[in-house]
Every structure is written in structure tokens, then in C-alpha cells.
JSON list of C-alpha atoms in Angstrom, two decimals:
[
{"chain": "A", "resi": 1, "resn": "UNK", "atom": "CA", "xyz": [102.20, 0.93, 78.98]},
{"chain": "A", "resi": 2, "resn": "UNK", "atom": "CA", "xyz": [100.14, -2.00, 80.16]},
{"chain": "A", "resi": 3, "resn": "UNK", "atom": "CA", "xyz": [100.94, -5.71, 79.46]},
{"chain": "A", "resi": 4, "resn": "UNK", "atom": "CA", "xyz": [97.94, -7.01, 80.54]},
{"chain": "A", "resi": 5, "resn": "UNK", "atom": "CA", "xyz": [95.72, -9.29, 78.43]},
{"chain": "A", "resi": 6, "resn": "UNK", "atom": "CA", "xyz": [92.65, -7.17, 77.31]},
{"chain": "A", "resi": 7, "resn": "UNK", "atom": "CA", "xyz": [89.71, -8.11, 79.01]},
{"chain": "A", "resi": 8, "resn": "UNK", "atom": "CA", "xyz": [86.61, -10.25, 77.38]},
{"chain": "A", "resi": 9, "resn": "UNK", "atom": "CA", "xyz": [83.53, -8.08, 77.67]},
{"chain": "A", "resi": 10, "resn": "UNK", "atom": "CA", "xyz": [81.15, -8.67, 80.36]},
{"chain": "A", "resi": 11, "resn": "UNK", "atom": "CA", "xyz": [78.08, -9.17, 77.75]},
{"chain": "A", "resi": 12, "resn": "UNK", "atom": "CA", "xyz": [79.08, -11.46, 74.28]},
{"chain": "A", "resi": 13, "resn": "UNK", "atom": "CA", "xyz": [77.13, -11.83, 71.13]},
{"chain": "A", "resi": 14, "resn": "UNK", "atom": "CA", "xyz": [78.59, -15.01, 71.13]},
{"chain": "A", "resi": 15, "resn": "UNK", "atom": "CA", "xyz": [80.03, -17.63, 73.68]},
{"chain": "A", "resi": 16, "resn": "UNK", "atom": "CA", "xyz": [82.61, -19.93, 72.98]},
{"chain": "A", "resi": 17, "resn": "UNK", "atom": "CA", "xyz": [84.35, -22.75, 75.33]},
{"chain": "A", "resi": 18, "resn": "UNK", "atom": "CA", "xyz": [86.87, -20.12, 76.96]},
{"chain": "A", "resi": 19, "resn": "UNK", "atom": "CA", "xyz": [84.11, -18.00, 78.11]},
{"chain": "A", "resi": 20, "resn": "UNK", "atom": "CA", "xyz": [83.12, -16.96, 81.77]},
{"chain": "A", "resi": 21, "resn": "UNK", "atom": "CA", "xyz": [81.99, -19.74, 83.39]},
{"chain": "A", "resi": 22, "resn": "UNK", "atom": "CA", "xyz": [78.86, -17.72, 84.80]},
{"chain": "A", "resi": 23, "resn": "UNK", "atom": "CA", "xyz": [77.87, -17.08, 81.37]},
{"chain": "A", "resi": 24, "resn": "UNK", "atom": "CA", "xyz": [78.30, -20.74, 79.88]},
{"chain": "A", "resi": 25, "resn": "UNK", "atom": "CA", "xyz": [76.21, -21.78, 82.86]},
{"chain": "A", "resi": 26, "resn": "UNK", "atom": "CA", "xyz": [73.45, -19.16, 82.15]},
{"chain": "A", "resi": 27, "resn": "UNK", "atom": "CA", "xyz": [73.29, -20.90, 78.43]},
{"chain": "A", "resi": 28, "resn": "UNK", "atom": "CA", "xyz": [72.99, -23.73, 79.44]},
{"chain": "A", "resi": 29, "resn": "UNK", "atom": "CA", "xyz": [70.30, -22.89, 82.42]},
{"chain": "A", "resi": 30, "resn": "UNK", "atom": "CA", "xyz": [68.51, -20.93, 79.90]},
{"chain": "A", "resi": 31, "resn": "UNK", "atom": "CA", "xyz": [68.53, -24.58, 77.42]},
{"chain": "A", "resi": 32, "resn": "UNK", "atom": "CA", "xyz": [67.27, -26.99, 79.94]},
{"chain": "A", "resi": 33, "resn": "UNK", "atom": "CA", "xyz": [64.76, -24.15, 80.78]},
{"chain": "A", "resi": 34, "resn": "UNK", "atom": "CA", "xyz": [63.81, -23.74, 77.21]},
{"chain": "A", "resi": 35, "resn": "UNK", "atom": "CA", "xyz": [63.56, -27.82, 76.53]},
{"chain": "A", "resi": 36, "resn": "UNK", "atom": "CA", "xyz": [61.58, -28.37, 79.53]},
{"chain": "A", "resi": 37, "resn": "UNK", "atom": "CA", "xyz": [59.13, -25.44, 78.89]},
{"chain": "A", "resi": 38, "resn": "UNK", "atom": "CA", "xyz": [58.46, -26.94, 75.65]},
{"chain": "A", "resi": 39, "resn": "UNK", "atom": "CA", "xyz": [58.13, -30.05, 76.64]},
{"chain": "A", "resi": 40, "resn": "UNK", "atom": "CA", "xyz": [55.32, -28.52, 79.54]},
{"chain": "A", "resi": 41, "resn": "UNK", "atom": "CA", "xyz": [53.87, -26.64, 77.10]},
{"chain": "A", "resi": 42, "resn": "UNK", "atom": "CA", "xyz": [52.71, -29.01, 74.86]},
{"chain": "A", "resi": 43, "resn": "UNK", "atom": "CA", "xyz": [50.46, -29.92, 77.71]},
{"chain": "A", "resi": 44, "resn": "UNK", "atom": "CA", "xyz": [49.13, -26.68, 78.69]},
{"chain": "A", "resi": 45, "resn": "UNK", "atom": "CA", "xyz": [50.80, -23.49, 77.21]},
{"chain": "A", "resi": 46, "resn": "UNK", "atom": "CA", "xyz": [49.54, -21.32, 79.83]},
{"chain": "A", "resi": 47, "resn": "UNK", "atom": "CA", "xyz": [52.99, -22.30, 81.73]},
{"chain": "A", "resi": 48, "resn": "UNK", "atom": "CA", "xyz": [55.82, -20.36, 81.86]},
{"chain": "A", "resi": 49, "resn": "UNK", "atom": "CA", "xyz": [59.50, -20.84, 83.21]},
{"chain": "A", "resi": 50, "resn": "UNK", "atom": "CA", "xyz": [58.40, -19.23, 86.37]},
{"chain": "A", "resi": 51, "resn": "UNK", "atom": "CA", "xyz": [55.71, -22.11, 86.92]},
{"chain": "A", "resi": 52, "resn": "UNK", "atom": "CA", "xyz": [58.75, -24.38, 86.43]},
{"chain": "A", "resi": 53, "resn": "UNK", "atom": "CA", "xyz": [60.53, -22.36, 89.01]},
{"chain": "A", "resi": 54, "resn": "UNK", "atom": "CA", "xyz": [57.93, -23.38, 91.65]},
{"chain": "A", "resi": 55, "resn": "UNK", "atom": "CA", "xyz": [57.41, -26.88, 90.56]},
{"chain": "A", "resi": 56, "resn": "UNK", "atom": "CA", "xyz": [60.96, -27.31, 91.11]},
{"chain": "A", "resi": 57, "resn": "UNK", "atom": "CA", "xyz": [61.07, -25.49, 94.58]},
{"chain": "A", "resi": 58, "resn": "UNK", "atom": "CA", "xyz": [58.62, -28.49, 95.60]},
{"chain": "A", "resi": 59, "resn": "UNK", "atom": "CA", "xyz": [60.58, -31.66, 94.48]},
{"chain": "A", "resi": 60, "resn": "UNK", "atom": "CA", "xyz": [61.54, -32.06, 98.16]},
{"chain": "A", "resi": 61, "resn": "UNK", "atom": "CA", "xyz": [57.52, -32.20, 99.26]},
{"chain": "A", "resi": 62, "resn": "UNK", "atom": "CA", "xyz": [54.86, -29.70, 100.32]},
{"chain": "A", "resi": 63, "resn": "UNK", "atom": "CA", "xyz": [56.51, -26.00, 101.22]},
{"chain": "A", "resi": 64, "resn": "UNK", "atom": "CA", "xyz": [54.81, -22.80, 102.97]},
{"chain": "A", "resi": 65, "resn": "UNK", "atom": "CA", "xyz": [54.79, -19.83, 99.76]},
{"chain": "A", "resi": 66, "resn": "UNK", "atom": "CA", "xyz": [57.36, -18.62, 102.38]},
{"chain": "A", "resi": 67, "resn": "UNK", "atom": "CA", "xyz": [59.50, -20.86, 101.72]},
{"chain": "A", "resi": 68, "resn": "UNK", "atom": "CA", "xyz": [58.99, -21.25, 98.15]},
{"chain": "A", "resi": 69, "resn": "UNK", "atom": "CA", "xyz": [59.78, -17.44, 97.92]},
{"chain": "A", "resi": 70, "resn": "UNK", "atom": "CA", "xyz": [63.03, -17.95, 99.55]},
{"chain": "A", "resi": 71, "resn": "UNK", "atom": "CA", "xyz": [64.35, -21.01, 97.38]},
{"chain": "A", "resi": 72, "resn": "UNK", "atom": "CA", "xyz": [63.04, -18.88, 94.02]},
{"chain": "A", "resi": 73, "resn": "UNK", "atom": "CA", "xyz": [65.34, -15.61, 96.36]},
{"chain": "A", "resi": 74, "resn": "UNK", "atom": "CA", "xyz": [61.99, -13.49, 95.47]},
{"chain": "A", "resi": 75, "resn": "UNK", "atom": "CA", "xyz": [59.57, -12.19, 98.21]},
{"chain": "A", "resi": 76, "resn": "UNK", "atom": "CA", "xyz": [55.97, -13.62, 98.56]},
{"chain": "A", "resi": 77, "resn": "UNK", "atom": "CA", "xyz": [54.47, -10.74, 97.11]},
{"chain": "A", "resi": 78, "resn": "UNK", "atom": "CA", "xyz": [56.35, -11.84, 93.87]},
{"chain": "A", "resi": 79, "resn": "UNK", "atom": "CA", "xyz": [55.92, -15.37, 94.48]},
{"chain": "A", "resi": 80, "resn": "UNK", "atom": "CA", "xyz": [52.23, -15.62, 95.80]},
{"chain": "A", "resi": 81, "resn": "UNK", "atom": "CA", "xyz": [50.40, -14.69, 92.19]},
{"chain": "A", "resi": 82, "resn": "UNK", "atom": "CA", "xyz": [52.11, -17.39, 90.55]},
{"chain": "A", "resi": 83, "resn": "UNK", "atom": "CA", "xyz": [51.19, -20.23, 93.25]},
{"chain": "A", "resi": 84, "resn": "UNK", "atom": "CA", "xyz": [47.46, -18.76, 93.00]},
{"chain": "A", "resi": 85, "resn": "UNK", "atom": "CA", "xyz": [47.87, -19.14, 88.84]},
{"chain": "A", "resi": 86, "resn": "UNK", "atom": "CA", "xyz": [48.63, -23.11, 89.35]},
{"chain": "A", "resi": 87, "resn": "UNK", "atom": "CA", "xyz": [46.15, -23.28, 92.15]},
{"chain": "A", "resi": 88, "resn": "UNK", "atom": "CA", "xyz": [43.36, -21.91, 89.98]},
{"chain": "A", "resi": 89, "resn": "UNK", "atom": "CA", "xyz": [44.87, -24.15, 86.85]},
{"chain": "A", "resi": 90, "resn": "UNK", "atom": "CA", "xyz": [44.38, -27.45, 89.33]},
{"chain": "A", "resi": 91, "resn": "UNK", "atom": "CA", "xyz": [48.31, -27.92, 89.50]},
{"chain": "A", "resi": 92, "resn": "UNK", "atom": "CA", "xyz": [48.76, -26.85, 92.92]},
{"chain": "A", "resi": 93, "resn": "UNK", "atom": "CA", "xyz": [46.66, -26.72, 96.26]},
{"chain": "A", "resi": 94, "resn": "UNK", "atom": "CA", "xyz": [47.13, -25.27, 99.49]},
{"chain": "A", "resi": 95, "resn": "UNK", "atom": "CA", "xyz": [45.93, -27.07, 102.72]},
{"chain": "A", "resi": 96, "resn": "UNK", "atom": "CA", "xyz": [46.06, -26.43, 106.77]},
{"chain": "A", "resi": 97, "resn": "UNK", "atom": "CA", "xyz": [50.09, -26.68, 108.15]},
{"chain": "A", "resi": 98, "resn": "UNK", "atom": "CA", "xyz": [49.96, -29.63, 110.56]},
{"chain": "A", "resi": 99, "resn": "UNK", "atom": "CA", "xyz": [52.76, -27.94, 111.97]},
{"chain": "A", "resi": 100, "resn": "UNK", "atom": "CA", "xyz": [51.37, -24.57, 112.56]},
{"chain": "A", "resi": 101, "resn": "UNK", "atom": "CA", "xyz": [47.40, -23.76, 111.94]},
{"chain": "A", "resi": 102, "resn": "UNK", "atom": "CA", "xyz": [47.94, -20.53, 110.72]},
{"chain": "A", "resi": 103, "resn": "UNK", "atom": "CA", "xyz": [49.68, -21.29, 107.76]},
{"chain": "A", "resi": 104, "resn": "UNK", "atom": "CA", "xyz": [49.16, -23.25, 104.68]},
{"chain": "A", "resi": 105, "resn": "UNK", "atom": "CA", "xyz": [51.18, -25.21, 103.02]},
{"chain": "A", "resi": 106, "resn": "UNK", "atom": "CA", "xyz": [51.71, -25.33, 99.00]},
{"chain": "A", "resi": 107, "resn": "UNK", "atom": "CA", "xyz": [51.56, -28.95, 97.69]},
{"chain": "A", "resi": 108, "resn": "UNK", "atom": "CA", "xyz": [50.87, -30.57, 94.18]},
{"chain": "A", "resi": 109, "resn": "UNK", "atom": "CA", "xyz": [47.46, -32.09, 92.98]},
{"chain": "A", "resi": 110, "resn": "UNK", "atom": "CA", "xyz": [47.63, -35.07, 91.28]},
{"chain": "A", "resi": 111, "resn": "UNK", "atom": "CA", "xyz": [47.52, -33.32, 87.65]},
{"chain": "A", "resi": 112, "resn": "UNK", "atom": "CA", "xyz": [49.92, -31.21, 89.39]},
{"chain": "A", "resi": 113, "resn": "UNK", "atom": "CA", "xyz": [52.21, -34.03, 89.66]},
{"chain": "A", "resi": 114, "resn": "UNK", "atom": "CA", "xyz": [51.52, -35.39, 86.48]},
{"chain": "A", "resi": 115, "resn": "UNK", "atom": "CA", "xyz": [52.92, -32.35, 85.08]},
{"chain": "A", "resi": 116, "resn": "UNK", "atom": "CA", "xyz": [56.09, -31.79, 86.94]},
{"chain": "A", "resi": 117, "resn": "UNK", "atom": "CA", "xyz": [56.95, -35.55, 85.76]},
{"chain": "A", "resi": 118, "resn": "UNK", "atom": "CA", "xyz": [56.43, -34.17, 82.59]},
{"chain": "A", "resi": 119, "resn": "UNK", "atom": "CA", "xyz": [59.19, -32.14, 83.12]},
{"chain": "A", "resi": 120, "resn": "UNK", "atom": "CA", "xyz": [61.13, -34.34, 84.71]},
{"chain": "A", "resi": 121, "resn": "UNK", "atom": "CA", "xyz": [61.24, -36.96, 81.66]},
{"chain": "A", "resi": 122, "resn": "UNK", "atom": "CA", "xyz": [62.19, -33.26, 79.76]},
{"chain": "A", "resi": 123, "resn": "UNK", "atom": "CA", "xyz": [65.05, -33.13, 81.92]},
{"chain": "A", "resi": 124, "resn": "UNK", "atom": "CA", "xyz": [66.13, -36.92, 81.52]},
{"chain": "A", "resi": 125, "resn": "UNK", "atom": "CA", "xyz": [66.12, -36.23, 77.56]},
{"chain": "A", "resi": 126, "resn": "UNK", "atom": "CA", "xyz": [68.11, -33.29, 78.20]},
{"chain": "A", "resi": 127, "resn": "UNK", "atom": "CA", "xyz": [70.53, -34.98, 79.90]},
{"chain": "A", "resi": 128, "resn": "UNK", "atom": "CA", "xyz": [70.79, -37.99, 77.69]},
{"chain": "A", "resi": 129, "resn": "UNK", "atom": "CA", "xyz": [71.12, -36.06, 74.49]},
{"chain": "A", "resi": 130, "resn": "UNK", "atom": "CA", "xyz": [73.86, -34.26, 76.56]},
{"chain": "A", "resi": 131, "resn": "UNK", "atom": "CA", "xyz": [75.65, -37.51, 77.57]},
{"chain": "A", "resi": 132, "resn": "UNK", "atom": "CA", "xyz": [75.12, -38.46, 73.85]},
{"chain": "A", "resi": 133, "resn": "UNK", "atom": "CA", "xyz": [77.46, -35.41, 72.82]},
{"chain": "A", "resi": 134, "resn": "UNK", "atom": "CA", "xyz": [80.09, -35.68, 76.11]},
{"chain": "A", "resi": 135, "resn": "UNK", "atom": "CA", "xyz": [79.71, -39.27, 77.03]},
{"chain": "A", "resi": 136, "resn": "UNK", "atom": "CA", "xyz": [78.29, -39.81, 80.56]},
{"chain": "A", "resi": 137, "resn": "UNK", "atom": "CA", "xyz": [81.50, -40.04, 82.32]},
{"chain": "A", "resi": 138, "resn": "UNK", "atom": "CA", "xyz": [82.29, -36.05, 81.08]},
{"chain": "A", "resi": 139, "resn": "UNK", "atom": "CA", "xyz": [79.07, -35.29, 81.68]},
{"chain": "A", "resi": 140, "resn": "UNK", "atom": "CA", "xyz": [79.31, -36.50, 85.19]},
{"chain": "A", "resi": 141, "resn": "UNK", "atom": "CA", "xyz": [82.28, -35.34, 85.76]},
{"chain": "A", "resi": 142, "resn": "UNK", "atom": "CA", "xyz": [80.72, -31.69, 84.49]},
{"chain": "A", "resi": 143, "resn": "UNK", "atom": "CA", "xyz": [78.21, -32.33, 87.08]},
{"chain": "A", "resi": 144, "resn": "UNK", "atom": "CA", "xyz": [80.67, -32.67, 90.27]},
{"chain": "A", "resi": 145, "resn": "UNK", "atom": "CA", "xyz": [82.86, -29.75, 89.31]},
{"chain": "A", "resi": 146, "resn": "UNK", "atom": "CA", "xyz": [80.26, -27.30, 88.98]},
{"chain": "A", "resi": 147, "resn": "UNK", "atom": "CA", "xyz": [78.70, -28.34, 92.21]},
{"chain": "A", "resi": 148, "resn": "UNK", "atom": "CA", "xyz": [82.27, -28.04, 93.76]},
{"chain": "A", "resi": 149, "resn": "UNK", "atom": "CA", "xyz": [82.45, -24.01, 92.21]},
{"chain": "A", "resi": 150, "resn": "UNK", "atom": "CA", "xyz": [79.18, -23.41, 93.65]},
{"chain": "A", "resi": 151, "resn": "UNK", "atom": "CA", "xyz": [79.93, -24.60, 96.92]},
{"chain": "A", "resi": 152, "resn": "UNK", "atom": "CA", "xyz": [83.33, -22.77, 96.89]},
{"chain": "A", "resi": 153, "resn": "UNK", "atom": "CA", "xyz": [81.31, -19.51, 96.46]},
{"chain": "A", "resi": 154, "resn": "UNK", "atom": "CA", "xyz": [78.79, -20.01, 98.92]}
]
């Protein structure tokens, strides 16, 4: 006979703070998500958390949809109908590579940029209604360890 603690289910109905840690982090990603897609929304409701998903894959500046694919881990194929969505909505635009004149890069138009700080100031609520609840030093401190388990997995 086994002594072994029984082991918690892979899917829950309900989470609590012993939970998997993959699964609090989903909750939470799924949250922000839902906060900052509300937040979007109330601008243009044609946007949808996968919009968000490229916005965010172009916070460091003007990408090829290659590249955008890769940071989202989908193909181009997946990737490219959702770039020509915010292209035809005026959020994004795509212009010559300087780099290599075959290619185009994917870049934000100025209402395009209007809207991802939108979702930035979503974010900054988040956060401060979470360092409300934790206090910022816990909150930071949140911050740091789950970068170090990500970075331990990698």
C-alpha cells in the first residue's frame, strides 16, 4: 500500500493559494488579459486578446510578421490575418524593410499607438489595484521570482 500524498488533479474547478503554479499564473494571465481587453474595447470592440497579443509583440519597435509569429510561437499563416485585421482597422501598417527590400516590416500608426497606450494605462491599473491588495514590495517581489522560475525552465 502506497503512502504517497494523493495527487491534485491536473484541471480544478477551483484554485486556491497551494495550487500549481502554472495554473495560478494562467489566472492571473487570463485577468490582466481580461482587464486590458476591456479597457481596449471600450474604444473599439472589434479587438480581441489576439490583437493584444500582437500589440504587445511590438513594444520593442517595428517587427517583420515573421517575427511577430515567432514571439506569439504561432506560424505566419496564423499570425498574418490578424496583422491584415489591424492594418485594415488603421492600427497597424506595413512599410519597405530598410534592412532587406523584400520584406516589410509591421509597425503601429499613430491611432495604432494611441491604442496600445490604452492598454498600457490598463496594465498600470492592473498593477496598482494589485499592489493595493499585496503592497508593492510583495508585489515586486512576485515579479522577480516568477521571472527567476521562468528562466530556470528555459
Amino acid at each position: 500500500m502506497s503512502t504517497s500524498t494523493p495527487q491534485e488533479p491536473l484541471a480544478l474547478a477551483a484554485l486556491t493559494g497551494s495550487s500549481r503554479l502554472g495554473a495560478l499564473a494562467r489566472r492571473l494571465a487570463q485577468a490582466v488579459t481580461a482587464g486590458v481587453l476591456a479597457a481596449v474595447q471600450r474604444r473599439d470592440d472589434r479587438i480581441r486578446a489576439v490583437h493584444l497579443r500582437v500589440f504587445a509583440a511590438l513594444e520593442d519597435g517595428p517587427a517583420r510578421a515573421v517575427v511577430i509569429a515567432r514571439l506569439l510561437g504561432t506560424t505566419k499563416q496564423t499570425t498574418g490575418p490578424v496583422i491584415d485585421e489591424l492594418v485594415a482597422w488603421g492600427y497597424l501598417e506595413r512599410r519597405d524593410d530598410p534592412a532587406d527590400a523584400r520584406a516589410k516590416l509591421v509597425d503601429f500608426t499613430a491611432a495604432g499607438r494611441d491604442l496600445a497606450e490604452t492598454a498600457a494605462e490598463a496594465v498600470r491599473a492592473l498593477e496598482a489595484r494589485m499592489a493595493g491588495a499585496v503592497g508593492h514590495d510583495e508585489l515586486d517581489r512576485c515579479r522577480k521570482t516568477l521571472w527567476r522560475a521562468i528562466e530556470t525552465l528555459r
